[in-house]
GROMACS .gro file of C-alpha atoms in nm:
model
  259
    1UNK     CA    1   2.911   3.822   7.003
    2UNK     CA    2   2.936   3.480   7.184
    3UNK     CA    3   3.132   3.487   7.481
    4UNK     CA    4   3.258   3.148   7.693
    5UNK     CA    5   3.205   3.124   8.082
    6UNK     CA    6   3.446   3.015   8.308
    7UNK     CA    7   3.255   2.925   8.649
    8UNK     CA    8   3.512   2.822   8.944
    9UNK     CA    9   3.430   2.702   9.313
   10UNK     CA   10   3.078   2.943   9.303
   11UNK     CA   11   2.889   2.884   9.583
   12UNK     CA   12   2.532   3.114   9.627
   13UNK     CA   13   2.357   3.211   9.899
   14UNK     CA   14   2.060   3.324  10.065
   15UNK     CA   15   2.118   3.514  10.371
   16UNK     CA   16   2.326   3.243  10.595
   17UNK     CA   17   2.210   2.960  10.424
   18UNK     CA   18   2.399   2.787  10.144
   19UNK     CA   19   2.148   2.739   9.841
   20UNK     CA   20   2.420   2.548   9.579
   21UNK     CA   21   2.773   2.461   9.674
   22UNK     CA   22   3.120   2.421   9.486
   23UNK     CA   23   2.996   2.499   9.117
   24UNK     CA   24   3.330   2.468   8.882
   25UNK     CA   25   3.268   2.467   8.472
   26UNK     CA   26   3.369   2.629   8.132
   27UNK     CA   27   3.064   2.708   7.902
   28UNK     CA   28   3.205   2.701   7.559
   29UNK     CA   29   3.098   3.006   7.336
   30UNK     CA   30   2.819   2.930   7.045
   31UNK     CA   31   2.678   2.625   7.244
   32UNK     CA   32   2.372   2.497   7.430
   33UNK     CA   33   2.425   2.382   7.802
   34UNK     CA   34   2.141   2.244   7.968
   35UNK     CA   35   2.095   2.228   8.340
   36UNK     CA   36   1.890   1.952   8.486
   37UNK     CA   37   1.815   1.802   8.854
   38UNK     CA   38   1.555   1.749   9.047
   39UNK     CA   39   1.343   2.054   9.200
   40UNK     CA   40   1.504   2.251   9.463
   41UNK     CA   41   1.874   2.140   9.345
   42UNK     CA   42   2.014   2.497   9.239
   43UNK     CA   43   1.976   2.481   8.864
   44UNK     CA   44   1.746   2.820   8.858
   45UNK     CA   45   1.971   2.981   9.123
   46UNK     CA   46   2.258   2.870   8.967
   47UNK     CA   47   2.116   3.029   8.634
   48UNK     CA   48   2.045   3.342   8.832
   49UNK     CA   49   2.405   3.412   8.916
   50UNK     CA   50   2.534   3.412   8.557
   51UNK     CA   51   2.401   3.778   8.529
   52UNK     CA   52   2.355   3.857   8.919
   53UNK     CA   53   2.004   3.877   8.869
   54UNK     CA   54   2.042   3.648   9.222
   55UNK     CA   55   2.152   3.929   9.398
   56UNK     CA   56   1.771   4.122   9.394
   57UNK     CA   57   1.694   3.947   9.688
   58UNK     CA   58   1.824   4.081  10.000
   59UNK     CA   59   2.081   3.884  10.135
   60UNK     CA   60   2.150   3.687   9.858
   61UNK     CA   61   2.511   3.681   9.769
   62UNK     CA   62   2.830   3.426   9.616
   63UNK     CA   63   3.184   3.356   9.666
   64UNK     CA   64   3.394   3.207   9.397
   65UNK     CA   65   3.429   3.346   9.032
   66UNK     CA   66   3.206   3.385   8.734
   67UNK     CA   67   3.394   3.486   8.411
   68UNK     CA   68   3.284   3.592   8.076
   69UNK     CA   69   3.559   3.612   7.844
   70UNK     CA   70   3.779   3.668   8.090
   71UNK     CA   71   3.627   3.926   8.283
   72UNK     CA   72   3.504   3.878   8.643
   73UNK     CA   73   3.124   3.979   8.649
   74UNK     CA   74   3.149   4.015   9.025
   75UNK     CA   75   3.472   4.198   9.095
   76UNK     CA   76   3.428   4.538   9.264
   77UNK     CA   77   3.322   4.797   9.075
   78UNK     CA   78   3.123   4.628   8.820
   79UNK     CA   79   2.813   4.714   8.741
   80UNK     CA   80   2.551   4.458   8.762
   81UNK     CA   81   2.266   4.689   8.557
   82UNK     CA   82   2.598   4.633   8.267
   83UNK     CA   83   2.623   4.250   8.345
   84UNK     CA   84   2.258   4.205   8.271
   85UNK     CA   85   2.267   4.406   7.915
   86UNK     CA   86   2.547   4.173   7.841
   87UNK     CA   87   2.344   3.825   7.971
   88UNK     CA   88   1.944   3.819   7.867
   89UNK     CA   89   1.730   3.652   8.060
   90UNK     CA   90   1.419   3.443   7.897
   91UNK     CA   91   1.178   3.313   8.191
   92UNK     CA   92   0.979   3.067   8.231
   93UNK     CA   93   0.621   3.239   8.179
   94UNK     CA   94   0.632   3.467   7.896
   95UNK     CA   95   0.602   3.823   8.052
   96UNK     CA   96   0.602   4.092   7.801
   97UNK     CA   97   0.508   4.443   7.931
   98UNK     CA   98   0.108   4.396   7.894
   99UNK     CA   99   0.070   4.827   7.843
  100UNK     CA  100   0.313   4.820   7.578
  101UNK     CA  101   0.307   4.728   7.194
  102UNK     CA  102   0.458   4.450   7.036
  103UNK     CA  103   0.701   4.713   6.885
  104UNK     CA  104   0.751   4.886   7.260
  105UNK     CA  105   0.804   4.517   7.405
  106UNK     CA  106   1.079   4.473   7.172
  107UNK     CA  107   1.307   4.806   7.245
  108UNK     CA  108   1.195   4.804   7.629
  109UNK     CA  109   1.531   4.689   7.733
  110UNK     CA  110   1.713   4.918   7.445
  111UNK     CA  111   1.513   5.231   7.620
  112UNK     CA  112   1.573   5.106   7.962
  113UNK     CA  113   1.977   5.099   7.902
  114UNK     CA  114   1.866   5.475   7.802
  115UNK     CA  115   2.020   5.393   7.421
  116UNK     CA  116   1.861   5.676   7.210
  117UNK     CA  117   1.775   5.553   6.879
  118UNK     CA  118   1.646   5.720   6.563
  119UNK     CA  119   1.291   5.573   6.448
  120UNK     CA  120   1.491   5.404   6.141
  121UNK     CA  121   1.690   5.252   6.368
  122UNK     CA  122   1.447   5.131   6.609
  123UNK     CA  123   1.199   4.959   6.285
  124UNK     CA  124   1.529   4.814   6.186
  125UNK     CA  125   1.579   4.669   6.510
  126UNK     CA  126   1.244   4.581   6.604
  127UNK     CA  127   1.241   4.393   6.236
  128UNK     CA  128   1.573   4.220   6.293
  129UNK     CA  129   1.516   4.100   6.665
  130UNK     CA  130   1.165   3.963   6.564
  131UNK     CA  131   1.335   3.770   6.279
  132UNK     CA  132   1.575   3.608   6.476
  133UNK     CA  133   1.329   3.510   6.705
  134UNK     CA  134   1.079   3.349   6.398
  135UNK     CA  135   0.830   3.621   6.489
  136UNK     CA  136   0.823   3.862   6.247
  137UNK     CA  137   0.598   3.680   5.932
  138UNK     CA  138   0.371   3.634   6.247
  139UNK     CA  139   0.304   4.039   6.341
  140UNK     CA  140   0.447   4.247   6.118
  141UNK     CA  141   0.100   4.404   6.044
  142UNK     CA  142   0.053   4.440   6.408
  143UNK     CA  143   0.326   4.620   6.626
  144UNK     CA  144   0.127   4.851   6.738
  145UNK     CA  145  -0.098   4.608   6.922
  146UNK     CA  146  -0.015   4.469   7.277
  147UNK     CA  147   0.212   4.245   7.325
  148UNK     CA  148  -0.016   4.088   7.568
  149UNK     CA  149  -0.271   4.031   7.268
  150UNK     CA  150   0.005   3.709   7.123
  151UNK     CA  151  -0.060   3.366   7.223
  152UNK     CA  152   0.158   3.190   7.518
  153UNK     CA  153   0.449   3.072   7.237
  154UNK     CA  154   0.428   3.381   7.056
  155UNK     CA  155   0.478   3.618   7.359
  156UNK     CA  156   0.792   3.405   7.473
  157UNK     CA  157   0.914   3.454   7.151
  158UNK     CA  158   0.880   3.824   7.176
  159UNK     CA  159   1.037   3.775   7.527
  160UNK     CA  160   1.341   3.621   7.368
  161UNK     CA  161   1.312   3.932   7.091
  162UNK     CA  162   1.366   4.147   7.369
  163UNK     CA  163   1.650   3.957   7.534
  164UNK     CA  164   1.829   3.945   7.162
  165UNK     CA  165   1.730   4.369   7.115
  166UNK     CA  166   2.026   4.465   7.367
  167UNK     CA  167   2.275   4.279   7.160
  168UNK     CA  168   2.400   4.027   7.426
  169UNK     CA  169   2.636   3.769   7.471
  170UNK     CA  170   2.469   3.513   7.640
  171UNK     CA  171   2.139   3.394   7.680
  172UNK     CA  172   2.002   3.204   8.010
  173UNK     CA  173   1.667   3.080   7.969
  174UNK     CA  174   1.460   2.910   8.275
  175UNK     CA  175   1.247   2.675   8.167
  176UNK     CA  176   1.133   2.876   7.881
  177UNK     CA  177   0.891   2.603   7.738
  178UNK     CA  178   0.729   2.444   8.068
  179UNK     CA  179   0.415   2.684   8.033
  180UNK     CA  180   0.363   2.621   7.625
  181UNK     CA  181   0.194   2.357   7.412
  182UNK     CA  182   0.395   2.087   7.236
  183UNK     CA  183   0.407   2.298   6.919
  184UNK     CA  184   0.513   2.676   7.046
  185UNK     CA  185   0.763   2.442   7.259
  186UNK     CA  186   0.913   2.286   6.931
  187UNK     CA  187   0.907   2.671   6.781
  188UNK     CA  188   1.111   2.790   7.109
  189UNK     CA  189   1.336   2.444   7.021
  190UNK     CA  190   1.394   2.535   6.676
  191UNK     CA  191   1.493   2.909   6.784
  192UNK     CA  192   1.732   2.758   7.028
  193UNK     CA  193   1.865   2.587   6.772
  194UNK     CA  194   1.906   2.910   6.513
  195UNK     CA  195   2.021   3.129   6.823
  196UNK     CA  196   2.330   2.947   6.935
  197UNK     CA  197   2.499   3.003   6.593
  198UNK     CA  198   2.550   3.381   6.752
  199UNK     CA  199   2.499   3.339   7.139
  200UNK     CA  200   2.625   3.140   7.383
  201UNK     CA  201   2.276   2.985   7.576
  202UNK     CA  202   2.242   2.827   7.901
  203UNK     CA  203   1.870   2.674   7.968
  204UNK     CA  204   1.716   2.515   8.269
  205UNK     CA  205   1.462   2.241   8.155
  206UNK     CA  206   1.274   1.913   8.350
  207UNK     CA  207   1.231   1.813   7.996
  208UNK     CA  208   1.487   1.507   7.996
  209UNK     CA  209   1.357   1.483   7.576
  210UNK     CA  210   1.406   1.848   7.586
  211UNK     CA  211   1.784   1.853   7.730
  212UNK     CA  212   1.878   1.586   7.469
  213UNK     CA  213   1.745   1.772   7.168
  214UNK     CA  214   1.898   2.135   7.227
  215UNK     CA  215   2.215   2.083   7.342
  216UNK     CA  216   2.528   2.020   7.329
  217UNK     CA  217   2.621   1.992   7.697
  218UNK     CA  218   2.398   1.882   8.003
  219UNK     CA  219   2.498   1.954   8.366
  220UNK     CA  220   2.296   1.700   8.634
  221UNK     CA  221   2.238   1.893   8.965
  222UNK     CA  222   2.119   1.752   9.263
  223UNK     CA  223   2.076   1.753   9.643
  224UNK     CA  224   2.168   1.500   9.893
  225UNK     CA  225   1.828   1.628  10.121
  226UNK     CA  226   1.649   1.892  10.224
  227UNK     CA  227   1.814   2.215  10.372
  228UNK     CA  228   2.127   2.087  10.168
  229UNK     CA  229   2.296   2.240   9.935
  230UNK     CA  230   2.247   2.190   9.555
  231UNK     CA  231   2.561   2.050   9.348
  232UNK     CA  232   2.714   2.014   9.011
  233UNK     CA  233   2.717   1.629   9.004
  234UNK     CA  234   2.786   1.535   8.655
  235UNK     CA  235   2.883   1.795   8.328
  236UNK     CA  236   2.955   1.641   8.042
  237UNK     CA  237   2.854   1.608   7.646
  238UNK     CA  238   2.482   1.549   7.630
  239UNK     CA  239   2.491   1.249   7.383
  240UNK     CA  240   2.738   1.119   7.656
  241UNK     CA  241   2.552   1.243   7.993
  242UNK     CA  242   2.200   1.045   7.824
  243UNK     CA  243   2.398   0.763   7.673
  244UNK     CA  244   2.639   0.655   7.907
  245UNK     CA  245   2.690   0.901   8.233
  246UNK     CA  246   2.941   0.808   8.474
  247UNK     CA  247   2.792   0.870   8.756
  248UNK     CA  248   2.435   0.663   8.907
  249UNK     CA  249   2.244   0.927   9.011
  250UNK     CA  250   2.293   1.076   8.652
  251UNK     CA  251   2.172   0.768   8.491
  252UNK     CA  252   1.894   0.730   8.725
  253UNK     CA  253   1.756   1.096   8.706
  254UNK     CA  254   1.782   1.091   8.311
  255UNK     CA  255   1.636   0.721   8.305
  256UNK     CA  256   1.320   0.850   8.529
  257UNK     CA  257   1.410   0.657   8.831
  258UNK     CA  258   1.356   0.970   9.056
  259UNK     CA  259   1.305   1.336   9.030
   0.00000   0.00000   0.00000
C-alpha cells in the first residue's frame, strides 16, 4: 500500500509567478512528514502538487519531478484523475457531501472512479473505511443519515473514511485539525497515528505541539518576503528539527520567535 516520494528541484507556479522554489526530498513510505512555516510560505501549495490537485487553477503549473515509487506523476500521458485515486486528500474544514448519507459520503470517491460494487461489497467497505478511521462504534446505526448531521471531528473523520475508501497510497492532509476542538483534534491525532502503519501521510499543521506529536519528519518552509518564493529550509527528523535544528530560522519559528 505505502508508497515513498521522491521530490527533486519542484518548483510551482501560478501563472508567471513563482509560488515555492527548488523543493528536493524523499518521503519515506509508512511515515508522518509534517510541513510547517509561516503563512504564505508554500507548505499548502507544496501539498497540492503531490497529487496535482495544484493544477485546477488555470495557469498553475511545475517543473522538476514528483515520484511515487518510482513513477513520475507528471510525465506526459498520465492521468491526473489516476494520480488523485492513488493520493487522498483530507482538508482543512471537514466537507462531506451535505445531500448524501454517511454511507454515500463514504463510497463517493469509489462511485466517482466509476468502480461498480455489489451492495456486500460496498457495507463491507463502508464498515472497514469507517473503522480505520475510529468512526464506525460512532454511526453504525445511522448511515443512512447525512453526513452533514456529524459533529465538526466526526465529519473529518468521515472525510478521511472517504480518502482511505479508494484504497490509496498516500495521504496529504491540510491542516486537518485547525477547525476542531482540542478533543476531535486528539481523535484526528490518534488516527494519524493508526493510519501510517498502512499509508504513507504528509500533513500541513501551524500546530508546532501538533508537528512534534505525529511525526516522524518535519520540513520548515519559509519566505524571505512578500512576492517571494516559498522554500524548503530545513527537513530533517522531528525529534531533531524541535530539539536541535541546524538552521536559525528553524529554531526560531519552532521556538515562537516569529510566524
Amino acid at each position: 500500500m505505502s508508497k515513498r516520494i521522491e521530490v527533486n528541484d519542484l518548483n510551482v507556479y501560478y501563472g508567471d509567478f513563482l509560488a515555492v522554489e527548488g523543493v528536493s526530498m524523499q518521503i519515506e513510505p509508512r511515515t508522518v512528514t509534517a510541513l510547517i512555516g509561516p503563512s504564505g510560505c508554500g507548505k499548502s501549495t507544496f501539498l497540492r502538487t503531490l497529487n496535482r490537485m495544484h493544477e485546477v487553477i488555470p495557469g498553475a503549473h511545475v517543473t522538476g519531478t514528483v515520484r511515487i515509487d518510482g513513477n513520475d506523476l507528471y510525465a506526459p500521458g498520465v492521468d491526473p484523475v489516476l494520480v488523485r485515486r492513488q493520493v487522498g486528500m483530507v482538508f482543512q474544514r471537514p466537507n462531506p457531501f451535505p445531500t448524501m448519507s454517511i454511507r454515500e459520503n463514504v463510497l463517493a470517491g469509489v462511485k466517482l472512479n466509476n468502480r461498480k460494487i455489489s451492495k456486500s461489497d460496498a457495507d463491507a467497505l463502508v464498515e472497514r473505511s469507517l473503522k480505520r478511521a475510529n468512526l464506525w462504534k460512532e454511526v453504525q446505526d445511522r448511515l443512512e443519515k447525512p453526513g452533514a448531521s456529524l459533529s465538526g471531528g466526526q465529519q473529518q473523520r468521515l472525510c478521511i473514511a472517504r480518502a482511505i475508501a479508494v484504497a490509496p497510497d498516500v495521504v496529504l492532509m491540510d491542516e486537518p485539525c485547525s477547525a476542531l476542538d482540542p478533543i476531535s483534534t486528539l481523535a484526528i491525532e490518534d488516527l494519524i497515528e493508526e493510519l501510517k502503519q498502512e499509508y504513507t501521510i504528509v500533513i500541513v499543521t501551524h500546530n508546532m505541539q501538533q508537528a512534534s506529536r505525529v511525526s516522524d519528519k518535519t520540513a520548515f518552509f519559509n519566505i524571505a518576503g512578500a512576492g517571494m518564493p516559498g522554500r524548503l529550509i530545513e527537513f530533517d527528523d522531528t525529534t531533531t528539527m524541535f530539539s536541535r535544528p541546524s538552521v536559525q530560522a528553524t529554531e526560531d519559528y519552532v521556538s515562537g520567535k516569529f510566524g
